[in-house]
Amino acid sequence: MSSSIYKTLFLCLILPATFSVSAADKKKEEEVVKVPLYQGLQIGFDLVSPAGYLISDSYGASIKADINLWNKYFPTVELGYADFNKTSEDGINCTSSGQYVKVGINKALSYGGNKAENLFFAGIHYGFSTFSYNLDNLVYYPNYWGANSDINSLQDQKATTGWIELVAGVRVLVFGPISLGWTAQYKSTLHVSNGENSIPAYIPGYGENFKPKLGMAFHLYYKLPF
Amino acid sequence: MDVKVYCSFYSQTLKKAVQIDSVTVWGVGSDSLIYSNETVSELALELNPKVQETKYVVQAIASGYLFKDTLTLKYTNQPWFQSMECGCMVFSTLESIVPTGTIFQSATILNPKIINQKTKHVVLNI
């Protein structure tokens, strides 16, 4: 067979494949273009913290917002306040209060609905808090001299803390613009600046100061109409 | 989680760290012995958190003779809250340590911060 026949045969085999690859690319491109960038803004309210003193030593309140981008990425920011009051078995009393902020991003692992109204997600957040605390009825570690310091309380200790959270959760549409969401948190402090005479026992937004730790959050969401 | 002043020994004749035999140590004003006729390479001494001066008597037996030296430590105190479980302790900043000169010729402060970490704070020169 002459070389020209081979060339013709080759072109006949290659051209359909080229057209089909282009068609696949175009369909994929169309699918990506179909989901707009901005898919909505949800405001969330913490349902557990305000009732905290009924079940723990702390209470607080927080509000969060997350933006739906492409039904895929959900940048989120949360502002909150927390209060803590605990007395140890030895009688040491710690009271603490302060504000915190968390920023991060969640990624949809799977979703349902045109605008991801039902969502299963995972994410990473950074939290930061500045706060003050008081320590009363101080108990001292025993020593050779059997003597203790005369200082019985430490007032107005100030500290700042940053921590990281790995989260996973679900958000479920209840009715209309209302959703409920549960989030599991795995947290660890990154940096803690101690008080003048103390290590903070409690960090607003994080919890009692040990690492790592697990947490749980429960939010009511409202989807804004724009 | 002890807060102690760690004092090692240095022989100026031998030009090296040494240990001392038959050492007995107690605090002035206390009946309890910290060391009782022991061979030690360092002393770990607690400071009285209620005052700013603590004295320890160091007694050693060498060549059948009894030697006694008194260490006077002066410092400032700072309370430190560790945790709800552990409570408080008192950290100190060592200002001076002066021996009477019978056993130790002088003392050198390497690290004046006395906290809940074991480190070399003082060298007692023999």
mmCIF file of N, CA, C and O in Angstrom, chain A residues 86-88 90 92-94 135 138-145 147-151 154 194-199 201 208, chain B residues 1-2 26-30 32 34 46-50 54-56 78-90:
data_model
loop_
_atom_site.group_PDB
_atom_site.id
_atom_site.type_symbol
_atom_site.label_atom_id
_atom_site.label_comp_id
_atom_site.label_asym_id
_atom_site.label_seq_id
_atom_site.Cartn_x
_atom_site.Cartn_y
_atom_site.Cartn_z
ATOM 1 N N LYS A 86 -15.413 27.974 87.522
ATOM 2 C CA LYS A 86 -15.222 26.604 88.010
ATOM 3 C C LYS A 86 -14.428 26.609 89.303
ATOM 4 O O LYS A 86 -13.506 27.410 89.463
ATOM 5 N N THR A 87 -14.795 25.718 90.214
ATOM 6 C CA THR A 87 -14.047 25.526 91.457
ATOM 7 C C THR A 87 -13.503 24.115 91.462
ATOM 8 O O THR A 87 -14.243 23.155 91.245
ATOM 9 N N SER A 88 -12.199 23.978 91.684
ATOM 10 C CA SER A 88 -11.577 22.658 91.673
ATOM 11 C C SER A 88 -11.893 21.904 92.961
ATOM 12 O O SER A 88 -12.443 22.469 93.907
ATOM 13 N N ASP A 90 -9.867 21.076 95.160
ATOM 14 C CA ASP A 90 -9.099 21.678 96.250
ATOM 15 C C ASP A 90 -9.635 23.039 96.665
ATOM 16 O O ASP A 90 -9.131 23.624 97.622
ATOM 17 N N ILE A 92 -9.824 25.826 94.538
ATOM 18 C CA ILE A 92 -9.372 26.942 93.697
ATOM 19 C C ILE A 92 -10.516 27.332 92.770
ATOM 20 O O ILE A 92 -11.103 26.486 92.104
ATOM 21 N N ASN A 93 -10.824 28.645 92.755
ATOM 22 C CA ASN A 93 -11.899 29.123 91.889
ATOM 23 C C ASN A 93 -11.322 29.930 90.743
ATOM 24 O O ASN A 93 -10.505 30.826 90.957
ATOM 25 N N CYS A 94 -11.759 29.611 89.523
ATOM 26 C CA CYS A 94 -11.309 30.341 88.339
ATOM 27 C C CYS A 94 -12.532 30.926 87.640
ATOM 28 O O CYS A 94 -13.495 30.207 87.361
ATOM 29 N N LEU A 135 -8.227 34.236 89.675
ATOM 30 C CA LEU A 135 -8.019 32.988 90.416
ATOM 31 C C LEU A 135 -8.096 33.303 91.899
ATOM 32 O O LEU A 135 -7.394 34.185 92.390
ATOM 33 N N LEU A 138 -6.312 30.306 96.285
ATOM 34 C CA LEU A 138 -5.187 29.560 95.731
ATOM 35 C C LEU A 138 -4.675 28.508 96.716
ATOM 36 O O LEU A 138 -4.583 28.753 97.915
ATOM 37 N N VAL A 139 -4.350 27.334 96.174
ATOM 38 C CA VAL A 139 -3.784 26.235 96.958
ATOM 39 C C VAL A 139 -2.379 25.997 96.446
ATOM 40 O O VAL A 139 -2.166 25.854 95.244
ATOM 41 N N TYR A 140 -1.417 25.952 97.372
ATOM 42 C CA TYR A 140 -0.020 25.845 96.965
ATOM 43 C C TYR A 140 0.501 24.427 97.102
ATOM 44 O O TYR A 140 0.108 23.671 97.991
ATOM 45 N N TYR A 141 1.420 24.095 96.198
ATOM 46 C CA TYR A 141 2.114 22.809 96.206
ATOM 47 C C TYR A 141 2.928 22.710 97.494
ATOM 48 O O TYR A 141 3.607 23.656 97.873
ATOM 49 N N PRO A 142 2.863 21.575 98.205
ATOM 50 C CA PRO A 142 3.606 21.451 99.465
ATOM 51 C C PRO A 142 5.119 21.543 99.240
ATOM 52 O O PRO A 142 5.627 21.163 98.190
ATOM 53 N N ASN A 143 5.818 22.095 100.246
ATOM 54 C CA ASN A 143 7.270 22.212 100.112
ATOM 55 C C ASN A 143 7.952 21.865 101.427
ATOM 56 O O ASN A 143 7.298 21.617 102.445
ATOM 57 N N TYR A 144 9.266 21.852 101.410
ATOM 58 C CA TYR A 144 10.094 21.458 102.562
ATOM 59 C C TYR A 144 9.786 22.315 103.783
ATOM 60 O O TYR A 144 9.792 21.832 104.909
ATOM 61 N N TRP A 145 9.500 23.614 103.546
ATOM 62 C CA TRP A 145 9.329 24.545 104.658
ATOM 63 C C TRP A 145 7.926 24.512 105.260
ATOM 64 O O TRP A 145 7.683 25.117 106.301
ATOM 65 N N ALA A 147 5.514 26.094 104.341
ATOM 66 C CA ALA A 147 4.999 27.465 104.333
ATOM 67 C C ALA A 147 4.453 27.775 102.948
ATOM 68 O O ALA A 147 4.907 27.222 101.951
ATOM 69 N N ASN A 148 3.449 28.642 102.913
ATOM 70 C CA ASN A 148 2.871 29.075 101.645
ATOM 71 C C ASN A 148 3.021 30.563 101.463
ATOM 72 O O ASN A 148 3.157 31.306 102.440
ATOM 73 N N SER A 149 2.931 30.991 100.245
ATOM 74 C CA SER A 149 2.907 32.419 99.961
ATOM 75 C C SER A 149 1.652 33.025 100.585
ATOM 76 O O SER A 149 0.631 32.362 100.752
ATOM 77 N N ASP A 150 1.744 34.307 100.955
ATOM 78 C CA ASP A 150 0.579 35.006 101.516
ATOM 79 C C ASP A 150 -0.417 35.417 100.433
ATOM 80 O O ASP A 150 -1.506 35.876 100.745
ATOM 81 N N ILE A 151 -0.035 35.263 99.184
ATOM 82 C CA ILE A 151 -0.916 35.683 98.089
ATOM 83 C C ILE A 151 -1.995 34.632 97.880
ATOM 84 O O ILE A 151 -1.707 33.495 97.511
ATOM 85 N N LEU A 154 -5.167 35.821 92.469
ATOM 86 C CA LEU A 154 -4.524 36.513 91.350
ATOM 87 C C LEU A 154 -5.641 37.112 90.502
ATOM 88 O O LEU A 154 -6.476 36.377 89.973
ATOM 89 N N ASN A 194 0.757 33.459 78.408
ATOM 90 C CA ASN A 194 0.235 33.289 79.758
ATOM 91 C C ASN A 194 -0.030 34.613 80.448
ATOM 92 O O ASN A 194 0.455 35.663 80.021
ATOM 93 N N GLY A 195 -0.801 34.538 81.533
ATOM 94 C CA GLY A 195 -0.984 35.701 82.378
ATOM 95 C C GLY A 195 0.310 36.026 83.100
ATOM 96 O O GLY A 195 1.283 35.277 83.022
ATOM 97 N N GLU A 196 0.305 37.127 83.838
ATOM 98 C CA GLU A 196 1.536 37.565 84.501
ATOM 99 C C GLU A 196 2.037 36.520 85.505
ATOM 100 O O GLU A 196 3.237 36.317 85.659
ATOM 101 N N ASN A 197 1.087 35.844 86.182
ATOM 102 C CA ASN A 197 1.487 34.870 87.210
ATOM 103 C C ASN A 197 0.812 33.526 87.018
ATOM 104 O O ASN A 197 0.624 32.794 87.978
ATOM 105 N N SER A 198 0.425 33.202 85.790
ATOM 106 C CA SER A 198 -0.401 32.005 85.665
ATOM 107 C C SER A 198 -0.471 31.495 84.238
ATOM 108 O O SER A 198 -0.179 32.214 83.288
ATOM 109 N N ILE A 199 -0.879 30.247 84.128
ATOM 110 C CA ILE A 199 -1.272 29.649 82.856
ATOM 111 C C ILE A 199 -2.795 29.664 82.836
ATOM 112 O O ILE A 199 -3.416 29.227 83.805
ATOM 113 N N ALA A 201 -6.528 28.692 82.700
ATOM 114 C CA ALA A 201 -7.180 27.390 82.848
ATOM 115 C C ALA A 201 -8.264 27.194 81.794
ATOM 116 O O ALA A 201 -8.641 26.066 81.483
ATOM 117 N N GLU A 208 -11.459 24.286 78.154
ATOM 118 C CA GLU A 208 -10.407 24.159 79.158
ATOM 119 C C GLU A 208 -9.076 23.911 78.476
ATOM 120 O O GLU A 208 -8.996 23.239 77.440
ATOM 121 N N MET B 1 7.285 18.119 89.666
ATOM 122 C CA MET B 1 7.032 19.535 89.508
ATOM 123 C C MET B 1 7.669 20.332 90.648
ATOM 124 O O MET B 1 7.078 21.255 91.186
ATOM 125 N N ASP B 2 8.866 19.966 91.063
ATOM 126 C CA ASP B 2 9.521 20.642 92.172
ATOM 127 C C ASP B 2 10.131 21.962 91.722
ATOM 128 O O ASP B 2 10.598 22.104 90.594
ATOM 129 N N TRP B 26 20.506 20.559 106.141
ATOM 130 C CA TRP B 26 19.195 20.893 106.692
ATOM 131 C C TRP B 26 18.998 22.410 106.616
ATOM 132 O O TRP B 26 19.959 23.177 106.565
ATOM 133 N N GLY B 27 17.721 22.831 106.637
ATOM 134 C CA GLY B 27 17.424 24.252 106.593
ATOM 135 C C GLY B 27 17.491 24.850 107.985
ATOM 136 O O GLY B 27 17.072 24.202 108.946
ATOM 137 N N VAL B 28 17.999 26.074 108.098
ATOM 138 C CA VAL B 28 18.059 26.758 109.384
ATOM 139 C C VAL B 28 16.641 27.112 109.805
ATOM 140 O O VAL B 28 15.928 27.825 109.089
ATOM 141 N N GLY B 29 16.211 26.577 110.928
ATOM 142 C CA GLY B 29 14.840 26.784 111.393
ATOM 143 C C GLY B 29 13.967 25.568 111.153
ATOM 144 O O GLY B 29 12.785 25.570 111.513
ATOM 145 N N SER B 30 14.535 24.516 110.528
ATOM 146 C CA SER B 30 13.770 23.290 110.287
ATOM 147 C C SER B 30 14.472 22.110 110.949
ATOM 148 O O SER B 30 15.701 22.097 111.071
ATOM 149 N N SER B 32 13.986 18.943 109.734
ATOM 150 C CA SER B 32 14.076 17.858 108.743
ATOM 151 C C SER B 32 15.389 17.927 107.985
ATOM 152 O O SER B 32 15.859 19.008 107.636
ATOM 153 N N ILE B 34 17.498 17.240 104.615
ATOM 154 C CA ILE B 34 17.307 17.046 103.181
ATOM 155 C C ILE B 34 18.246 15.938 102.688
ATOM 156 O O ILE B 34 17.864 15.092 101.897
ATOM 157 N N GLU B 46 15.099 23.789 98.405
ATOM 158 C CA GLU B 46 13.873 24.577 98.234
ATOM 159 C C GLU B 46 13.973 25.878 99.010
ATOM 160 O O GLU B 46 14.484 25.900 100.138
ATOM 161 N N LEU B 47 13.456 26.956 98.418
ATOM 162 C CA LEU B 47 13.459 28.255 99.061
ATOM 163 C C LEU B 47 12.169 28.449 99.849
ATOM 164 O O LEU B 47 11.097 28.003 99.413
ATOM 165 N N ASN B 48 12.255 29.097 101.002
ATOM 166 C CA ASN B 48 11.070 29.377 101.807
ATOM 167 C C ASN B 48 10.220 30.414 101.083
ATOM 168 O O ASN B 48 10.667 31.550 100.877
ATOM 169 N N PRO B 49 8.981 30.062 100.674
ATOM 170 C CA PRO B 49 8.173 30.983 99.857
ATOM 171 C C PRO B 49 7.584 32.151 100.638
ATOM 172 O O PRO B 49 7.031 33.076 100.059
ATOM 173 N N LYS B 50 7.708 32.111 101.973
ATOM 174 C CA LYS B 50 7.081 33.153 102.774
ATOM 175 C C LYS B 50 8.029 34.325 103.036
ATOM 176 O O LYS B 50 7.596 35.398 103.444
ATOM 177 N N THR B 54 16.741 32.509 102.759
ATOM 178 C CA THR B 54 16.735 31.149 103.289
ATOM 179 C C THR B 54 18.167 30.729 103.563
ATOM 180 O O THR B 54 19.056 31.043 102.766
ATOM 181 N N LYS B 55 18.367 30.016 104.688
ATOM 182 C CA LYS B 55 19.716 29.540 105.017
ATOM 183 C C LYS B 55 19.721 28.021 105.135
ATOM 184 O O LYS B 55 18.791 27.444 105.695
ATOM 185 N N TYR B 56 20.763 27.410 104.598
ATOM 186 C CA TYR B 56 20.950 25.967 104.708
ATOM 187 C C TYR B 56 22.319 25.683 105.330
ATOM 188 O O TYR B 56 23.309 26.329 104.983
ATOM 189 N N GLN B 78 7.637 34.982 93.354
ATOM 190 C CA GLN B 78 6.516 35.270 92.466
ATOM 191 C C GLN B 78 5.598 34.044 92.458
ATOM 192 O O GLN B 78 6.042 32.947 92.133
ATOM 193 N N PRO B 79 4.316 34.207 92.817
ATOM 194 C CA PRO B 79 3.422 33.044 92.769
ATOM 195 C C PRO B 79 3.170 32.646 91.323
ATOM 196 O O PRO B 79 3.178 33.492 90.427
ATOM 197 N N TRP B 80 2.936 31.354 91.101
ATOM 198 C CA TRP B 80 2.672 30.875 89.747
ATOM 199 C C TRP B 80 1.573 29.834 89.794
ATOM 200 O O TRP B 80 1.693 28.811 90.438
ATOM 201 N N PHE B 81 0.453 30.115 89.108
ATOM 202 C CA PHE B 81 -0.652 29.167 89.006
ATOM 203 C C PHE B 81 -0.386 28.259 87.818
ATOM 204 O O PHE B 81 -0.302 28.726 86.677
ATOM 205 N N GLN B 82 -0.306 26.944 88.085
ATOM 206 C CA GLN B 82 0.016 25.994 87.022
ATOM 207 C C GLN B 82 -1.263 25.468 86.351
ATOM 208 O O GLN B 82 -1.394 25.498 85.133
ATOM 209 N N SER B 83 -2.207 24.974 87.147
ATOM 210 C CA SER B 83 -3.455 24.434 86.610
ATOM 211 C C SER B 83 -4.420 24.212 87.771
ATOM 212 O O SER B 83 -4.024 24.249 88.932
ATOM 213 N N MET B 84 -5.707 23.945 87.414
ATOM 214 C CA MET B 84 -6.706 23.671 88.459
ATOM 215 C C MET B 84 -6.355 22.389 89.214
ATOM 216 O O MET B 84 -6.649 22.259 90.388
ATOM 217 N N GLU B 85 -5.736 21.449 88.537
ATOM 218 C CA GLU B 85 -5.400 20.169 89.168
ATOM 219 C C GLU B 85 -4.140 20.291 90.025
ATOM 220 O O GLU B 85 -4.059 19.714 91.108
ATOM 221 N N CYS B 86 -3.146 21.013 89.546
ATOM 222 C CA CYS B 86 -1.854 21.094 90.237
ATOM 223 C C CYS B 86 -1.783 22.241 91.235
ATOM 224 O O CYS B 86 -0.969 22.207 92.149
ATOM 225 N N GLY B 87 -2.606 23.245 91.062
ATOM 226 C CA GLY B 87 -2.579 24.361 91.994
ATOM 227 C C GLY B 87 -1.452 25.337 91.718
ATOM 228 O O GLY B 87 -1.025 25.511 90.585
ATOM 229 N N CYS B 88 -0.961 25.955 92.796
ATOM 230 C CA CYS B 88 0.030 27.019 92.691
ATOM 231 C C CYS B 88 1.380 26.582 93.205
ATOM 232 O O CYS B 88 1.486 25.666 94.022
ATOM 233 N N MET B 89 2.417 27.265 92.738
ATOM 234 C CA MET B 89 3.740 27.111 93.323
ATOM 235 C C MET B 89 4.382 28.500 93.352
ATOM 236 O O MET B 89 3.774 29.456 92.864
ATOM 237 N N VAL B 90 5.539 28.590 93.971
ATOM 238 C CA VAL B 90 6.195 29.891 94.056
ATOM 239 C C VAL B 90 7.509 29.836 93.291
ATOM 240 O O VAL B 90 8.377 29.022 93.614
#
